[in-house]
Amino acid sequence: MAAVQETVDRVRRIDVDQYRYGFETLIESDKAPKGLSEDTVRFISAKKNEPAWMLEWRLEAYRRWLTMTEPKWARVDYPTIDYQDLYYYSAPKPKKTIGSLDEIDPEILETYKKLGIPLREVEVLEGVVRPEGERRIAVDAVFDSVSVATTFQKELKQAGVIFMPISEAIREHPELVRKYLGTVVPTSDNYFATLNSAVFSDGSFVYVPPGVRCPMELSTYFRINERNTGQFERTLIIADKGAYVSYLEGCTAPQRDENQLHAAVVELVTHDDAEIKYSTVQNWYPGNSEGKGGIYNFVTKRGDCRGNNSKISWTQVETGSAITWKYPSCILRGDNSRGEFYSIAISNGHQQVDSGTKMIHLGKNTTSRIISKGIAAGVSQNTYRGLVTAHRKATGARNFTACDSLLIGDKCGAHTVPYIEAKNSSALFEHEATTSKISEDVLFYCVQRGLSQEEAVGLVVNGFVKDVLQQLPMEFAVEAQKLISISLEGSVG
Amino acid sequence: MSLLEVKNLQVRVEEREILHGLSLTVNPGEIHAIMGPNGSGKSTLSHVIAGKPGYEVTGGEILFKGENLLEMSPDQRSAKGVFLAFQYPVEIPGVATMTFLRTALNAQRKARGESEFSTPDFLKKVRRVAASLNIPQDMLRRGVNVGFSGGEKKRNEVLQMALFEPSLCILDEMDSGLDIDALRVAADGVNALRSPDRAMVVITHYQRLLNYIVPDFVHVMSKGKVVKSGGKELALELETSGYAQFEDAA
């Protein structure tokens, strides 16, 4: 039939033009010399005016990294990365010292405007029609290696919340940074995390003091702009006793033929009765129809429920990147602590996703919940890899896992690799998994009722991921829903 | 002008010819029943009119309001007013029925260049139609057809028919899986939609359904062709004599 042929053709055309964020901003930048050595590490540290202990910390990580080898166990395939062929630091050249938002390079402001990220507080405040109940959002914008703007600083300060670029926090709150940095993801953790520890340039730092409920959503927006530049951001979020914070990160990059490396580390710490909700909408450039270009996304994200009755919840919508290697995890150390992982991972074209989570039950009566929705289209490969363990002392540990995969077309693959280990006989772990193909009959039903083929796929997929979308902050749920439809455009054949 | 003209239609599925030269003319306001044994090509005809993928039209044509239907995509046909009530309506988990109805209705209106329904107008319209079909509100909040009984699924089809106001309704084996009471409710819903501008093609294996939806014309299909046409009395005749007499006629 003609209709089928047409959609098959469309699949072949899945191309860069569908990526809405592929533009490049032309600005002057200040770069470290290409390649990685102790000098590069010293250069970055000096650029950031870091104290000696920070430099030592980085150098130790660098030396460690030299002894390590790149992990190969994930179900992803990519050419060897030449770590000497990358720039490890790139900062937009400031026209002068930035004192307020007005002094930011207009090109950069324009970039964020194009991306739909409000950096001007006034715009946010004066937004003409604000739906009732919509919360305001404080944004930290990271452009290549540096943070260019953080909004709502004053208001957050009043609440006692620290939200600033980590480079600033190292200088202004060294006692906090020293106390927590590397305690969840140690410098020796894994190849990419160790690399990050040596060369990270910026990222966000959040500290919510005891008993404080952060008055607004916090958000960091990462943009890789410079060519051949790796982005190594580091995020550290601490919720002290009884505190609560909801944090969202978004990511985009220009379209380029070469692959770019993104190796981030995120550490979360919750003390007694505290809660962190961490949401990600990841939309790095995925590469073109031949699988050329795109971001290599090797990320280590881990939360430590250090206190009793604390909670960490990860929600992720992964639609971008050529390769995703990412397992946001929870260490459930405190008694009665709870970890959650809600994930939508969509792969199309030549994308490869190997993502999942680890729930490590150490404390008593700890609970965790994993809801993973993988959607594979085109010739992509989509793997869920998860680990649920109960330590000897984790009496009463409970986990519920549901992994659902949806296949669109017949050239993609979905894989589920769950590891379950219980060393305590009272642990109760449940695992459910399904794999299904998007059914021709369902699509025909929808188009018979007037939906276009693409609207039909979008509708069915949004139904499939509904449980997870509901976990996102409301403003982003709508955005994510649109993103899902865009990512799957032309994927039916 | 006729609403639907099927002329000498030949259709293949995977190298096998299912319809060999079928013709059918339907005018606005008419109800046509298509009867025939299993495998005679009744469902194929309904699928080809609606544009289901997997069928190859090797000859003949289908005109709808004078336009070549075969050149249109299924969603275009829907916007033009072709509605197919499915024999087995599908389930769409996670998509609330209300969301589905609204998305579909607005997609059709948009395709016709009409404005989209506002939320209050839409809700008012759905509630009114749902009440007339005995469809409770909570059913509209559930996933499309998810956990619906056979009767509920068919009522949901009639609900959509009433909302979308198509000019041609094709009912594919509407009676399958329904008990008498459920059948009566669904049939009443269909009868309420009879109108001088709307035609219906009722595909059925059994005469039973035609006691509730009384046709103007009855066509008997056998081996991919219409072998006999007549008034509603033809259905009763079939009930006593069976289809066997037509096996050779085809």
XYZ file of C-alpha atoms in Angstrom:
743
model
C 0.000 0.000 0.000
C 1.042 3.537 -0.714
C 0.553 4.658 2.864
C 3.032 2.128 4.178
C 5.617 2.943 1.533
C 5.290 6.594 2.328
C 6.023 6.080 5.996
C 8.929 3.786 5.200
C 10.362 6.592 3.108
C 9.844 8.963 5.946
C 11.827 6.743 8.260
C 14.721 6.925 5.843
C 14.529 10.685 5.919
C 14.710 10.927 9.712
C 17.320 13.516 9.710
C 18.880 16.487 11.273
C 16.075 18.775 10.243
C 13.910 17.236 12.911
C 16.276 18.358 15.622
C 15.030 21.775 16.570
C 18.006 22.795 18.658
C 20.729 22.161 16.115
C 21.773 25.769 15.610
C 25.182 27.095 16.585
C 25.918 30.335 18.379
C 28.856 32.271 17.012
C 30.739 33.770 19.889
C 34.351 34.045 20.826
C 35.539 31.547 23.314
C 38.397 31.039 25.652
C 39.707 27.484 25.382
C 42.235 25.283 27.061
C 44.818 23.816 24.673
C 43.605 20.611 23.035
C 44.304 17.359 24.841
C 44.482 16.100 28.377
C 47.445 16.241 30.740
C 48.181 17.414 34.251
C 48.631 20.831 32.713
C 45.061 20.782 31.400
C 43.817 19.976 34.880
C 45.932 22.786 36.346
C 44.708 25.152 33.634
C 41.052 24.474 34.446
C 41.631 24.779 38.173
C 43.510 28.045 37.716
C 40.766 29.420 35.423
C 38.308 28.794 38.203
C 40.545 30.329 40.892
C 40.261 27.165 42.870
C 41.819 26.570 46.257
C 44.749 24.163 46.486
C 42.706 21.304 47.918
C 40.475 21.299 44.867
C 43.425 21.109 42.494
C 44.888 18.252 44.513
C 41.553 16.462 44.348
C 41.443 16.850 40.591
C 45.027 15.733 40.081
C 44.481 12.656 42.170
C 41.498 11.805 40.005
C 43.518 12.426 36.838
C 46.316 10.105 37.977
C 43.766 7.500 38.849
C 42.128 7.858 35.456
C 45.411 7.138 33.692
C 45.392 3.675 35.279
C 41.835 2.885 34.216
C 40.333 1.494 31.014
C 37.110 2.444 29.304
C 34.243 0.089 30.259
C 32.967 -2.079 27.413
C 30.145 -4.030 29.000
C 27.297 -1.834 27.815
C 25.331 -2.783 24.698
C 26.628 0.183 22.742
C 29.067 0.296 19.893
C 31.177 3.302 18.984
C 34.645 4.026 17.640
C 37.424 4.538 20.173
C 37.440 8.025 21.615
C 40.707 9.900 21.257
C 40.891 11.745 24.543
C 43.813 13.823 23.299
C 41.761 15.204 20.434
C 39.296 17.084 22.621
C 39.106 20.444 24.239
C 38.425 20.108 27.942
C 37.593 23.677 28.652
C 35.773 26.302 26.652
C 34.235 29.455 28.027
C 32.418 32.181 26.145
C 34.828 35.140 26.189
C 33.312 37.675 28.543
C 33.101 41.189 27.145
C 33.686 42.357 30.686
C 33.082 41.042 34.163
C 29.492 39.984 34.477
C 27.688 41.680 37.294
C 24.094 41.306 36.195
C 22.050 39.622 33.521
C 22.230 42.744 31.376
C 25.929 42.230 30.880
C 25.707 38.731 29.455
C 26.698 38.412 25.828
C 23.453 39.067 23.911
C 24.304 36.148 21.629
C 24.122 33.806 24.566
C 20.909 35.333 25.839
C 19.543 34.883 22.346
C 20.591 31.224 22.375
C 18.667 30.510 25.537
C 15.748 32.504 24.241
C 15.669 30.299 21.140
C 15.739 27.289 23.396
C 12.810 28.665 25.333
C 14.736 29.078 28.585
C 13.823 32.205 30.517
C 17.006 33.784 31.829
C 15.521 37.179 32.486
C 13.684 37.173 35.742
C 11.516 40.064 34.583
C 10.219 38.040 31.686
C 9.286 35.285 34.027
C 7.698 37.676 36.481
C 5.824 39.702 33.931
C 4.759 36.784 31.772
C 1.383 38.029 30.682
C -0.818 35.042 31.234
C 0.421 32.779 33.985
C -1.869 29.814 34.505
C -2.929 29.680 38.089
C -0.745 27.628 40.347
C 2.151 27.560 37.914
C 5.378 27.747 39.809
C 8.281 29.960 39.005
C 11.550 28.349 38.145
C 15.062 29.441 38.990
C 17.486 28.647 36.169
C 21.228 28.078 36.103
C 22.428 28.195 32.501
C 25.627 26.353 31.626
C 27.127 27.241 28.246
C 29.945 24.871 27.257
C 32.126 24.805 30.348
C 30.816 27.685 32.401
C 27.674 28.814 34.061
C 26.521 32.069 32.462
C 23.550 33.022 34.570
C 21.655 31.951 37.624
C 18.295 33.563 38.188
C 16.312 34.312 41.340
C 19.431 34.328 43.504
C 18.037 36.894 45.902
C 14.770 35.180 46.539
C 16.451 31.846 47.105
C 18.932 33.415 49.480
C 16.085 34.692 51.598
C 14.858 31.146 51.978
C 18.396 30.085 52.886
C 18.752 28.002 49.721
C 22.133 28.048 48.028
C 21.832 27.638 44.252
C 24.894 28.631 42.310
C 27.461 27.388 39.830
C 29.630 24.782 41.527
C 32.742 26.758 40.597
C 31.462 29.588 42.748
C 30.427 27.263 45.542
C 33.957 25.868 45.709
C 35.156 29.399 46.480
C 32.246 30.632 48.572
C 31.139 27.533 50.451
C 34.260 25.354 50.524
C 33.226 23.688 53.788
C 30.017 22.360 52.225
C 31.578 21.330 48.947
C 34.472 19.595 50.678
C 32.126 17.772 52.991
C 30.006 16.298 50.209
C 31.863 16.324 46.872
C 32.842 12.818 45.836
C 31.097 11.168 48.757
C 28.365 9.654 46.600
C 30.344 9.109 43.409
C 33.961 8.708 44.551
C 36.713 9.929 42.239
C 37.655 6.292 41.661
C 34.108 5.208 40.815
C 34.317 4.537 37.097
C 36.254 5.618 34.045
C 33.981 8.481 33.040
C 33.275 9.686 36.568
C 36.999 9.762 37.289
C 37.623 11.707 34.094
C 34.887 14.109 35.140
C 36.470 14.545 38.575
C 39.714 15.605 36.946
C 38.366 18.045 34.391
C 34.863 19.128 35.382
C 34.423 22.781 34.715
C 31.011 23.766 35.967
C 27.580 22.631 36.968
C 25.155 23.428 39.721
C 25.439 23.362 43.447
C 22.345 23.263 45.622
C 22.111 23.226 49.367
C 18.733 23.324 51.090
C 19.077 23.912 54.844
C 17.203 21.893 57.494
C 13.453 22.169 57.411
C 13.323 24.309 54.280
C 11.068 23.521 51.383
C 12.688 25.166 48.371
C 10.220 27.881 47.288
C 10.549 27.178 43.559
C 11.669 24.598 41.048
C 15.383 24.743 40.361
C 16.626 24.078 36.903
C 19.919 23.849 35.066
C 20.085 24.132 31.355
C 23.145 22.651 29.664
C 24.187 23.719 26.203
C 27.220 22.419 24.345
C 28.104 24.946 21.669
C 31.824 24.775 20.927
C 33.200 22.286 18.402
C 35.303 19.320 19.608
C 34.598 20.223 23.160
C 33.685 17.813 25.866
C 31.213 18.921 28.458
C 31.987 17.675 31.933
C 29.557 19.146 34.336
C 29.281 18.320 37.955
C 26.157 18.747 39.991
C 25.911 18.399 43.731
C 22.606 18.701 45.564
C 22.192 18.398 49.304
C 18.862 18.362 51.106
C 19.514 18.714 54.822
C 17.189 17.299 57.484
C 13.563 17.682 56.551
C 14.328 19.738 53.423
C 12.716 19.370 50.011
C 13.824 20.395 46.565
C 12.715 19.653 43.034
C 15.355 20.065 40.365
C 15.220 19.781 36.614
C 17.955 19.637 34.018
C 17.629 20.117 30.281
C 20.252 19.555 27.625
C 20.703 20.420 23.940
C 23.568 20.801 21.481
C 24.132 21.979 17.886
C 24.179 19.547 14.988
C 27.684 18.516 14.128
C 29.182 15.771 12.035
C 31.670 14.715 14.661
C 30.705 13.132 17.949
C 30.961 15.118 21.106
C 31.590 13.781 24.551
C 29.433 14.577 27.526
C 30.534 12.960 30.784
C 28.676 14.391 33.720
C 28.502 13.443 37.365
C 25.505 14.182 39.550
C 25.559 13.562 43.283
C 22.518 13.857 45.523
C 22.467 13.611 49.304
C 19.370 13.525 51.495
C 19.551 13.631 55.265
C 16.809 12.521 57.672
C 13.282 13.151 56.369
C 14.569 15.050 53.344
C 13.485 14.615 49.735
C 15.046 15.380 46.368
C 13.132 15.053 43.149
C 15.464 15.154 40.173
C 14.039 15.330 36.667
C 15.906 15.264 33.379
C 14.759 16.067 29.897
C 17.727 15.031 27.809
C 17.658 16.102 24.202
C 21.276 16.174 23.065
C 21.768 16.062 19.318
C 21.199 12.396 18.335
C 23.134 12.331 15.056
C 21.812 12.313 11.494
C 20.021 9.657 9.439
C 23.271 7.784 8.735
C 24.238 7.780 12.375
C 26.851 10.472 11.828
C 27.525 12.893 14.656
C 25.625 13.172 17.893
C 26.549 13.326 21.528
C 28.173 10.496 23.456
C 26.426 10.759 26.769
C 28.309 8.893 29.509
C 26.818 10.001 32.751
C 27.093 8.901 36.366
C 24.169 9.937 38.522
C 23.730 8.694 42.017
C 21.749 9.667 45.061
C 22.518 8.756 48.638
C 19.553 8.537 51.010
C 21.868 9.060 53.914
C 19.232 9.854 56.514
C 16.293 7.878 57.820
C 12.934 8.383 56.090
C 14.571 10.240 53.236
C 13.596 9.961 49.617
C 15.234 10.409 46.237
C 13.260 10.260 43.054
C 14.760 10.259 39.554
C 12.582 10.977 36.549
C 14.148 11.015 33.124
C 12.964 11.564 29.594
C 15.784 10.549 27.293
C 15.250 11.344 23.639
C 18.606 12.602 22.425
C 22.285 11.544 22.187
C 23.884 9.129 19.739
C 24.900 6.970 22.689
C 23.438 7.024 26.171
C 25.183 5.253 29.032
C 23.442 6.254 32.177
C 22.126 4.628 35.358
C 20.725 7.107 37.881
C 20.871 5.177 41.138
C 19.851 5.311 44.772
C 21.786 4.115 47.778
C 19.116 3.478 50.390
C 21.247 3.804 53.466
C 18.846 5.361 55.968
C 16.141 3.184 57.487
C 12.753 3.581 55.793
C 14.342 5.507 52.959
C 12.819 5.336 49.500
C 14.245 5.427 46.008
C 12.309 5.928 42.789
C 13.282 5.749 39.158
C 10.876 6.705 36.403
C 12.275 6.588 32.934
C 11.220 7.101 29.359
C 14.009 6.272 26.954
C 13.293 6.775 23.281
C 15.699 5.742 20.566
C 15.225 6.394 16.879
C 17.520 6.454 13.831
C 20.894 4.995 14.807
C 20.697 5.889 18.473
C 21.949 3.452 21.095
C 20.638 3.597 24.614
C 21.908 1.545 27.538
C 20.223 2.982 30.571
C 18.587 1.912 33.784
C 19.096 2.245 37.472
C 20.568 0.705 40.601
C 18.633 0.457 43.845
C 20.958 -0.534 46.639
C 19.039 -1.406 49.782
C 21.238 -1.081 52.874
C 18.871 0.201 55.571
C 15.877 -1.485 57.142
C 12.452 -1.252 55.556
C 13.806 0.575 52.567
C 11.581 0.667 49.501
C 12.178 1.333 45.847
C 10.154 1.537 42.704
C 11.339 1.373 39.102
C 9.117 2.165 36.173
C 10.989 2.053 32.895
C 9.467 2.627 29.468
C 11.752 1.996 26.532
C 10.671 2.873 23.001
C 12.789 1.800 20.073
C 12.262 2.916 16.465
C 14.363 3.132 13.297
C 17.462 0.927 13.560
C 18.138 1.871 17.157
C 19.014 -0.376 20.086
C 17.431 0.270 23.450
C 18.599 -1.577 26.561
C 17.311 -1.391 30.098
C 19.980 -2.470 32.576
C 19.043 -2.497 36.217
C 20.386 -3.733 39.515
C 18.342 -4.224 42.673
C 20.212 -5.506 45.712
C 19.399 -6.008 49.355
C 22.264 -5.979 51.818
C 22.344 -8.510 54.672
C 21.020 -5.926 57.064
C 18.296 -4.610 54.794
C 15.470 -6.317 56.620
C 12.121 -5.691 55.004
C 13.548 -4.248 51.786
C 10.994 -3.994 49.018
C 11.278 -3.271 45.356
C 8.822 -3.158 42.535
C 10.133 -3.024 38.985
C 8.155 -2.726 35.782
C 10.045 -2.583 32.509
C 8.025 -2.135 29.365
C 9.439 -1.934 25.888
C 7.658 -0.803 22.770
C 9.050 -1.540 19.316
C 8.171 0.569 16.314
C 9.115 -1.092 13.040
C 11.133 -4.269 12.650
C 14.736 -3.083 12.470
C 15.174 -1.915 16.051
C 15.893 -3.833 19.223
C 14.777 -3.691 22.849
C 16.702 -5.519 25.554
C 16.127 -5.894 29.260
C 18.983 -6.882 31.570
C 17.813 -6.929 35.169
C 20.130 -8.039 37.988
C 18.462 -8.908 41.276
C 20.397 -9.881 44.408
C 18.879 -10.390 47.833
C 21.162 -11.200 50.757
C 18.392 -10.793 53.281
C 15.663 -13.398 53.257
C 12.944 -10.907 54.188
C 13.521 -8.819 51.063
C 10.632 -8.776 48.643
C 11.506 -7.938 45.057
C 9.026 -7.942 42.209
C 9.950 -7.659 38.575
C 7.558 -7.312 35.653
C 8.599 -6.876 32.072
C 6.780 -6.652 28.766
C 7.838 -6.137 25.193
C 5.336 -5.263 22.532
C 5.182 -3.953 19.027
C 3.082 -0.962 18.184
C 0.162 -2.661 16.562
C -0.924 -1.969 12.985
C -4.522 -2.473 14.050
C -4.275 0.203 16.729
C -2.705 2.638 14.279
C -5.347 1.920 11.679
C -8.064 2.439 14.254
C -6.637 5.867 15.079
C -6.192 7.005 11.478
C -9.683 5.768 10.626
C -10.884 8.241 13.263
C -9.039 11.074 11.571
C -5.608 11.164 13.197
C -2.614 11.324 10.899
C -0.189 8.418 11.090
C 2.191 10.535 13.153
C -0.469 11.811 15.521
C -1.555 8.213 15.994
C 1.950 7.065 16.928
C 2.323 10.047 19.250
C -0.955 9.270 20.949
C -0.228 5.581 21.429
C 3.287 6.274 22.697
C 2.098 8.966 25.070
C -0.412 6.487 26.439
C 2.399 3.964 26.851
C 4.560 6.385 28.864
C 1.756 8.037 30.783
C 2.721 6.612 34.196
C 6.137 8.211 33.926
C 5.052 11.528 32.409
C 2.833 12.030 35.422
C 5.962 12.121 37.586
C 7.383 15.165 35.831
C 6.691 18.658 37.117
C 3.584 19.804 35.259
C 5.219 22.465 33.073
C 7.720 19.948 31.769
C 5.275 17.123 31.294
C 3.644 19.051 28.448
C 7.031 19.877 26.955
C 8.146 16.257 27.266
C 4.980 15.049 25.598
C 5.688 17.235 22.565
C 9.303 16.141 22.536
C 8.263 12.492 22.438
C 6.083 13.080 19.407
C 8.851 14.998 17.629
C 11.434 12.306 18.395
C 9.258 9.668 16.794
C 8.209 11.619 13.724
C 8.344 9.422 10.680
C 9.124 6.332 12.688
C 6.303 4.127 11.453
C 6.971 1.828 8.550
C -24.746 12.308 -7.181
C -24.347 9.027 -5.370
C -22.557 9.124 -2.056
C -20.534 5.978 -2.676
C -19.886 4.232 -5.953
C -17.867 1.067 -5.988
C -17.221 0.021 -9.562
C -15.872 -3.354 -10.616
C -13.518 -3.465 -7.623
C -10.740 -6.034 -7.674
C -8.627 -6.505 -4.573
C -5.736 -8.769 -3.714
C -4.176 -9.716 -0.431
C -0.758 -11.349 -0.734
C -1.255 -12.569 -4.294
C -4.722 -13.933 -3.614
C -7.659 -12.152 -5.202
C -10.404 -11.582 -2.622
C -12.767 -9.269 -4.493
C -13.236 -9.876 -8.184
C -15.271 -7.136 -9.732
C -17.560 -5.896 -6.973
C -19.966 -3.045 -7.652
C -22.168 -1.175 -5.205
C -23.943 2.189 -5.285
C -25.124 3.897 -2.126
C -27.167 7.115 -2.054
C -27.569 9.500 0.867
C -30.193 8.388 3.363
C -30.078 4.719 2.333
C -29.264 1.740 4.464
C -27.634 -1.162 2.687
C -27.078 -4.528 4.299
C -24.301 -6.711 2.985
C -24.687 -10.349 3.860
C -22.755 -13.426 2.974
C -20.935 -16.432 4.324
C -17.521 -16.265 5.999
C -14.756 -15.563 3.528
C -17.061 -13.976 0.941
C -15.110 -10.684 1.159
C -17.490 -8.564 3.273
C -14.870 -7.326 5.710
C -12.338 -6.819 2.925
C -14.774 -4.450 1.251
C -15.162 -2.413 4.438
C -11.402 -2.288 4.983
C -10.667 -1.189 1.441
C -13.247 1.595 1.645
C -11.676 2.820 4.902
C -8.129 2.463 3.554
C -6.630 -0.204 5.752
C -3.048 -1.058 4.702
C -2.290 -4.501 3.328
C -4.799 -4.602 0.460
C -3.829 -4.166 -3.148
C -6.456 -2.727 -5.455
C -5.758 -4.228 -8.857
C -8.774 -2.909 -10.705
C -11.923 -0.818 -10.529
C -12.551 2.336 -8.568
C -14.296 3.784 -5.554
C -15.856 7.228 -5.761
C -16.991 9.022 -2.638
C -18.986 12.198 -3.233
C -17.594 11.986 -6.759
C -13.956 11.934 -5.626
C -11.451 9.122 -6.026
C -11.380 7.605 -2.552
C -8.473 5.279 -3.311
C -6.110 8.217 -3.656
C -6.830 9.444 -0.146
C -5.067 8.422 3.039
C -7.278 6.793 5.699
C -7.329 9.957 7.817
C -8.353 12.048 4.792
C -11.199 9.611 4.113
C -12.248 9.975 7.737
C -12.278 13.760 7.495
C -14.358 13.475 4.308
C -16.969 11.529 6.243
C -16.154 7.819 6.025
C -16.625 6.029 9.330
C -15.905 2.371 9.941
C -17.312 0.848 13.116
C -14.887 -1.975 13.889
C -15.890 -5.559 14.439
C -13.239 -5.698 17.169
C -12.521 -2.188 18.459
C -8.897 -1.961 19.677
C -7.685 -1.011 23.142
C -5.334 1.944 23.611
C -3.913 1.819 27.145
C -3.055 5.093 28.852
C -5.108 7.230 26.443
C -8.313 8.417 28.105
C -11.380 7.925 25.914
C -12.250 11.600 26.311
C -8.777 12.628 25.090
C -9.050 10.283 22.147
C -12.489 11.579 21.116
C -11.356 15.157 21.292
C -8.070 14.577 19.450
C -9.848 12.685 16.681
C -12.707 15.146 16.321
C -10.389 18.120 16.175
C -8.068 16.361 13.722
C -11.026 15.812 11.377
C -12.240 19.368 11.761
C -8.767 20.737 11.155
C -8.426 18.636 7.990
C -11.686 20.148 6.743
C -10.482 23.645 7.553
C -12.981 24.063 10.387
C -12.202 25.541 13.776
C -11.436 23.243 16.688
C -14.071 22.675 19.341
C -13.611 24.612 22.558
C -13.395 22.488 25.711
C -16.801 23.470 27.133
C -18.580 22.958 23.806
C -16.885 19.642 23.333
C -17.705 18.426 26.832
C -21.307 19.472 26.455
C -21.606 17.604 23.186
C -19.950 14.430 24.491
C -22.014 14.366 27.671
C -25.243 14.725 25.759
C -24.426 11.969 23.283
C -22.994 9.676 25.973
C -26.124 10.017 28.101
C -28.321 9.056 25.151
C -26.264 5.889 24.696
C -26.259 5.040 28.373
C -22.493 5.539 28.589
C -21.421 6.515 32.118
C -18.935 9.371 32.591
C -16.336 7.152 34.213
C -16.123 5.103 31.034
C -14.969 8.233 29.211
C -12.137 8.682 31.667
C -10.844 5.148 31.206
C -8.302 4.171 28.538
C -9.886 3.729 25.084
C -11.771 0.395 25.218
C -9.483 -0.823 28.024
C -11.440 -3.227 30.197
C -14.665 -2.451 28.310
C -17.202 -5.236 27.864
C -18.207 -6.236 24.342
C -21.318 -4.098 24.605
C -19.392 -1.108 25.928
C -16.925 -1.305 23.076
C -19.719 -1.243 20.503
C -21.466 1.614 22.262
C -18.181 3.477 22.197
C -18.146 3.014 18.414
C -21.668 4.372 18.138
C -20.694 7.263 20.391
C -17.919 8.200 17.981
C -20.256 7.878 15.051
C -22.629 10.296 16.716
C -19.837 12.755 17.555
C -18.071 12.770 14.214
C -21.297 12.934 12.186
C -19.949 11.044 9.153
C -21.912 10.868 5.901
C -21.119 7.183 5.422
C -21.147 4.676 8.279
C -19.888 1.175 7.673
C -20.839 -1.199 10.474
C -18.642 -4.282 10.337
C -20.332 -7.228 12.084
C -21.718 -4.979 14.758
C -23.630 -7.825 16.356
C -20.646 -10.081 16.989
C -20.085 -10.693 20.675
C -23.267 -8.953 21.782
C -26.189 -10.395 23.669
C -29.698 -9.323 22.718
C -29.926 -6.491 25.253
C -26.554 -5.030 24.313
C -27.436 -5.368 20.647
C -30.673 -3.477 21.164
C -28.929 -0.560 22.886
C -26.299 -0.310 20.148
C -28.905 -0.634 17.390
C -31.077 2.057 18.963
C -28.044 4.320 18.951
C -27.480 3.618 15.270
C -31.141 4.144 14.373
C -31.062 7.522 16.084
C -28.373 8.493 13.592
C -30.442 7.683 10.539
C -30.812 10.823 8.501
C -31.555 11.840 4.905
C -27.919 12.962 4.421
C -26.330 9.914 5.959
C -25.979 6.458 4.472
C -25.100 3.242 6.215
C -23.603 -0.008 5.036
C -24.368 -2.760 7.521
C -22.184 -5.817 7.174
C -23.531 -8.885 8.874
C -23.500 -12.601 8.811
C -26.878 -13.019 10.448
C -30.305 -11.696 9.687
C -30.842 -11.003 13.416
C -29.216 -7.560 13.369
C -31.510 -6.479 10.525
C -34.528 -6.862 12.807
C -33.121 -3.912 14.718
C -31.511 -1.915 11.941
C -33.934 -2.293 9.086
C -32.216 -1.904 5.697
C -33.570 -0.439 2.463
C -31.484 -2.813 0.373
C -29.896 -6.184 0.945
C -26.935 -7.500 -1.063
C -25.682 -11.030 -0.914
C -21.967 -11.529 -1.392
C -20.308 -14.738 -2.354
C -16.707 -15.354 -3.408
C -15.839 -11.707 -3.765
C -18.876 -10.472 -5.691
C -22.415 -9.263 -5.097
C -24.503 -12.157 -6.386
C -27.955 -10.957 -5.520
C -29.578 -7.689 -4.486
C -33.049 -6.969 -3.254
C -35.201 -5.325 -0.584
C -35.270 -6.184 3.096
C -37.298 -9.327 2.421
C -34.212 -10.875 0.842
C -32.669 -11.135 4.311
C -35.608 -13.146 5.594
C -35.441 -15.382 2.575
C -31.768 -16.082 3.328
C -32.629 -16.933 6.892
C -34.657 -19.907 5.699
C -32.746 -20.930 2.585
C -29.144 -20.238 3.679
C -26.190 -19.131 1.563
C -25.529 -22.440 -0.139
C -27.725 -21.604 -3.145
C -25.349 -18.748 -4.053
C -22.111 -20.694 -3.854
C -22.398 -21.693 -7.505
C -23.803 -18.420 -8.738
C -20.480 -16.647 -8.030
